[in-house]
Coordinates of C-alpha atoms and ligand atoms in Angstrom, one line a residue:
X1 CA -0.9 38.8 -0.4
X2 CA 0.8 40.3 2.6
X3 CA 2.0 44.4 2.3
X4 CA 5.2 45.5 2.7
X5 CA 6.7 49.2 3.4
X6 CA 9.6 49.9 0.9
X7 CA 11.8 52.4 0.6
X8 CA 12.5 53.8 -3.1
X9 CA 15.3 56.1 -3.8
X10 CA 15.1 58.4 -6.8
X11 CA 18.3 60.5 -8.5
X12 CA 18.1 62.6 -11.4
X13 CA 21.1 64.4 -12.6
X14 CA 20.6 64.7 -16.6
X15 CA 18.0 67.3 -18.2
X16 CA 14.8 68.5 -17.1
X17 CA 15.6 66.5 -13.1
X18 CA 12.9 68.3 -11.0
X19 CA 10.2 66.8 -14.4
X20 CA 12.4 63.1 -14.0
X21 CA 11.7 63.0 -10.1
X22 CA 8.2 64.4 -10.1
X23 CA 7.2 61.6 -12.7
X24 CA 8.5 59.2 -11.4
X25 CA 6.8 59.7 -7.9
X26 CA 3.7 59.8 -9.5
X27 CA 5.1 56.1 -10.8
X28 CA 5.5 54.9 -7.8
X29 CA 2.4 55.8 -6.3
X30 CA 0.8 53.4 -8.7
X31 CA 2.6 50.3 -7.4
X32 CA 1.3 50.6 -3.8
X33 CA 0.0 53.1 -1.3
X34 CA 2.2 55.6 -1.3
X35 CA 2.7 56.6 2.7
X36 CA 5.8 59.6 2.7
X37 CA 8.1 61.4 0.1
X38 CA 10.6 63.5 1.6
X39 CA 12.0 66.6 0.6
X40 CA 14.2 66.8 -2.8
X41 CA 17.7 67.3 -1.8
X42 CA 20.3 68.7 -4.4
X43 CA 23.5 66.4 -3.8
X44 CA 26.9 66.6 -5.1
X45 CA 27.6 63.5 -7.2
X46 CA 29.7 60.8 -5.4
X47 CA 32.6 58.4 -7.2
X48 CA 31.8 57.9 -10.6
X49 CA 33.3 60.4 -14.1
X50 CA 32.9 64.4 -13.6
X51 CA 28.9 65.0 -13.3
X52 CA 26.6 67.5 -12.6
X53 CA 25.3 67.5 -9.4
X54 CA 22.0 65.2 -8.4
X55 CA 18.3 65.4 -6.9
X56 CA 17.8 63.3 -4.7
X57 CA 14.5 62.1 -2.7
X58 CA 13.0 59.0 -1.3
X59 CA 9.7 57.6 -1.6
X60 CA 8.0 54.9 0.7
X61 CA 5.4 52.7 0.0
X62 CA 3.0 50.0 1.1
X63 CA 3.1 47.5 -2.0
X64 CA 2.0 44.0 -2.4
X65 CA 4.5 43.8 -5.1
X66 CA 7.8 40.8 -4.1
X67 CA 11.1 42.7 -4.2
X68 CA 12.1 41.4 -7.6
X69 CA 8.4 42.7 -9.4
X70 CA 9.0 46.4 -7.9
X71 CA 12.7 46.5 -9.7
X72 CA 11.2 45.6 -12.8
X73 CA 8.4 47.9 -12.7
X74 CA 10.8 50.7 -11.6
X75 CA 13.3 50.1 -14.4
X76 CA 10.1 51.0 -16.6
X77 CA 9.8 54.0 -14.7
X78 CA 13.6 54.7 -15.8
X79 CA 13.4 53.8 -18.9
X80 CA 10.3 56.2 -19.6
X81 CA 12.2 58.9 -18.4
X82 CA 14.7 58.1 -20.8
X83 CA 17.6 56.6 -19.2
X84 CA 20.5 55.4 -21.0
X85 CA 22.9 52.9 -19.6
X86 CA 26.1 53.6 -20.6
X87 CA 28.8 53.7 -17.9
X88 CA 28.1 52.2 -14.2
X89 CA 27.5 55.7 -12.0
X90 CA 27.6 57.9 -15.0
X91 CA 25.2 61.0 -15.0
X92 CA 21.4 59.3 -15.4
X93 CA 17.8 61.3 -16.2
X94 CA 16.6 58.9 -13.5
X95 CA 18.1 56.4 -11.6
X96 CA 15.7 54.4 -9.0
X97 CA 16.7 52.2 -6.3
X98 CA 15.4 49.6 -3.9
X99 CA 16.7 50.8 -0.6
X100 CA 14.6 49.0 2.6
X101 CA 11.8 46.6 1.7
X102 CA 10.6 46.2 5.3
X103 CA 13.1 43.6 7.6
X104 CA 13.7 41.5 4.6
X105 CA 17.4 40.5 3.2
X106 CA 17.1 39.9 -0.7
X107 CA 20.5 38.3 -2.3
X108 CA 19.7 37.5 -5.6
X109 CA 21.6 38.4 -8.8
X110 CA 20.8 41.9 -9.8
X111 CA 18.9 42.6 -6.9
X112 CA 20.2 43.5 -3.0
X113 CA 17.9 44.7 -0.2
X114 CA 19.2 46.6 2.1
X115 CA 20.5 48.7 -0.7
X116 CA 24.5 47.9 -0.5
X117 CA 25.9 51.2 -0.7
X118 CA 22.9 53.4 1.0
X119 CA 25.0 53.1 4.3
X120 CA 27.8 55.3 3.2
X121 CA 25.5 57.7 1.6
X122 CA 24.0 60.7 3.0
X123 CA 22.2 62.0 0.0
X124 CA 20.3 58.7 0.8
X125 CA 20.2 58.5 4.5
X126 CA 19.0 62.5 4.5
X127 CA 15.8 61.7 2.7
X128 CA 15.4 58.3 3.8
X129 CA 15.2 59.2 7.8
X130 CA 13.0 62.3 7.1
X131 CA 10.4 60.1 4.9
X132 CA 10.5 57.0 7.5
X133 CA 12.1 58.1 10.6
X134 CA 11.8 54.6 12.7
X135 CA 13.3 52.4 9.6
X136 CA 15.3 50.1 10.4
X137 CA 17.6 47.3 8.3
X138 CA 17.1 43.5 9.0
X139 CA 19.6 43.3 11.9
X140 CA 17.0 46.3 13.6
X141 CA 19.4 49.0 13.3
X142 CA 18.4 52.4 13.2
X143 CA 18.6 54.0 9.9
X144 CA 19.0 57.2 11.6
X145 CA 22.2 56.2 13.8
X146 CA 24.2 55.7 10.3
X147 CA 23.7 59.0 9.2
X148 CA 25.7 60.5 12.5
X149 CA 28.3 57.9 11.2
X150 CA 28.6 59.2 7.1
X151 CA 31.2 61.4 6.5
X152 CA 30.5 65.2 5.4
X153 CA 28.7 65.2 2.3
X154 CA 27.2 68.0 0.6
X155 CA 23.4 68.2 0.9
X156 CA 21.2 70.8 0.1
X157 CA 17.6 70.5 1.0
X158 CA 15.0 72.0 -1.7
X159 CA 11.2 72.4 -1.8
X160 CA 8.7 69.8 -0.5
X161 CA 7.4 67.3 -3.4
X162 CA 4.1 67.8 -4.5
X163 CA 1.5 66.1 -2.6
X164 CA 0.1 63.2 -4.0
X165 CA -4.2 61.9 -2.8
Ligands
ADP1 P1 23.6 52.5 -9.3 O1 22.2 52.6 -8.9 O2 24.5 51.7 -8.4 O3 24.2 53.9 -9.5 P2 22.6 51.3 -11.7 O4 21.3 52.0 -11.5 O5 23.1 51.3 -13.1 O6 23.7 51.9 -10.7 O7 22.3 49.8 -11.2 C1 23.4 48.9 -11.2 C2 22.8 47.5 -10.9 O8 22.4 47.5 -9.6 C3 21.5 47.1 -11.7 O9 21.9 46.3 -12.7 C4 20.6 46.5 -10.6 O10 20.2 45.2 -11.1 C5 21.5 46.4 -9.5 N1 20.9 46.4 -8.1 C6 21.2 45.6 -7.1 N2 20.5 45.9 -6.0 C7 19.7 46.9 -6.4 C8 18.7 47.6 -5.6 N3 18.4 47.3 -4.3 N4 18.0 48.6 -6.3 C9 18.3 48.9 -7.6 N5 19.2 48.2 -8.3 C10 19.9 47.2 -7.7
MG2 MG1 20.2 52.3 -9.7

C-alpha cells in the first residue's frame, strides 16, 4: 500500500481545549507516522453563533490509510473527546479536518480534499505552513503564497505541542 503525507487540522474551543488537542494528537499518531505538529495557535472564532475563541494546530502524517478511512477514524477521535453535533460551526471540544492529503483531489459526498474553506483561513494556513512549509494543493500551488493573500485574522501563537517518539 502506497503512503501518503496528510495534513490534519485540529480546533478545540469547548472545555478542557489544550487536553482535546493534546489527545487527539496522540490519536493521530496512531494512524500513520506522524512527521510535524506545529505550534497551538489561539484563534478568534470565524462565521458561525457567538463562541469562545479556538486552539488551533495542524498535524502531518505519513498514513497508508485512503482519504475516506482517515475521516472515519478521526471522527472517533472526535467523538472520544466528546463532541456534540448540534449546529454547523457551533463551538466543538474537538473538531478535526482533512486539509491536504498529498496532490490528491477527493470529491465525494461528505468528504473534500483540499479542505474547501482552508484557503480563506489563517488560523489554518498559520499552522499548516509552519508544520509542512513546501505543501502544495493539486494544481502545485504554494500553501504558503495564500496565506500573504488572507485577510487580517487574529492569531496568537502558544507553546510548542508535546513531542511525540
Ligand atoms: P466544519 O469542520 O466545517 O466546521 P463539521 O466538522 O461539522 O464542520 O463538518 C461538516 C462536514 O464536513 C462533515 O459532515 C464532513 O463530512 C464534511 N467534510 C467535507 N470535507 C471534509 C474534510 N476534508 N475534512 C473533514 N470534514 C469534511
Ligand atoms: Mg470538521
Amino acid at each position: 500500500v502506497a503512503s501518503h503525507r496528510a495534513a490534519v487540522g485540529l480546533g478545540s474551543n469547548l472545555g478542557d481545549r489544550r487536553s482535546h488537542i493534546d489527545a487527539a494528537l496522540s490519536a493521530i499518531a496512531r494512524l500513520g507516522r506522524l512527521v510535524a505538529v506545529s505550534s497551538i495557535y489561539e484563534t478568534a472564532p470565524v462565521g458561525g453563533p457567538e463562541q469562545g475563541p479556538y486552539l488551533n494546530a495542524v498535524a502531518v502524517i505519513d498514513t497508508d490509510l485512503a482519504p475516506i478511512a482517515l475521516l472515519t477514524c478521526l471522527r472517533h477521535v472526535e467523538q472520544q473527546q466528546g463532541r456534540e453535533r448540534r449546529e454547523r460551526w457551533g463551538p466543538r471540544t474537538l473538531d478535526l479536518d482533512v486539509l491536504l492529503y498529498g496532490h490528491e483531489t477527493v470529491a465525494m459526498q461528505g468528504l473534500t480534499v483540499p479542505h474547501p474553506r482552508m484557503g480563506e483561513r489563517r488560523f489554518v494556513l498559520e499552522p499548516l505552513v509552519e508544520a509542512w512549509p513546501d505543501a502544495e494543493l493539486p494544481d502545485g500551488t504554494a500553501v504558503g503564497s495564500l496565506l500573504d493573500a488572507v485577510s487580517d485574522q487574529d492569531v496568537v501563537r502558544h507553546e510548542p505541542p508535546p513531542t511525540f517518539p
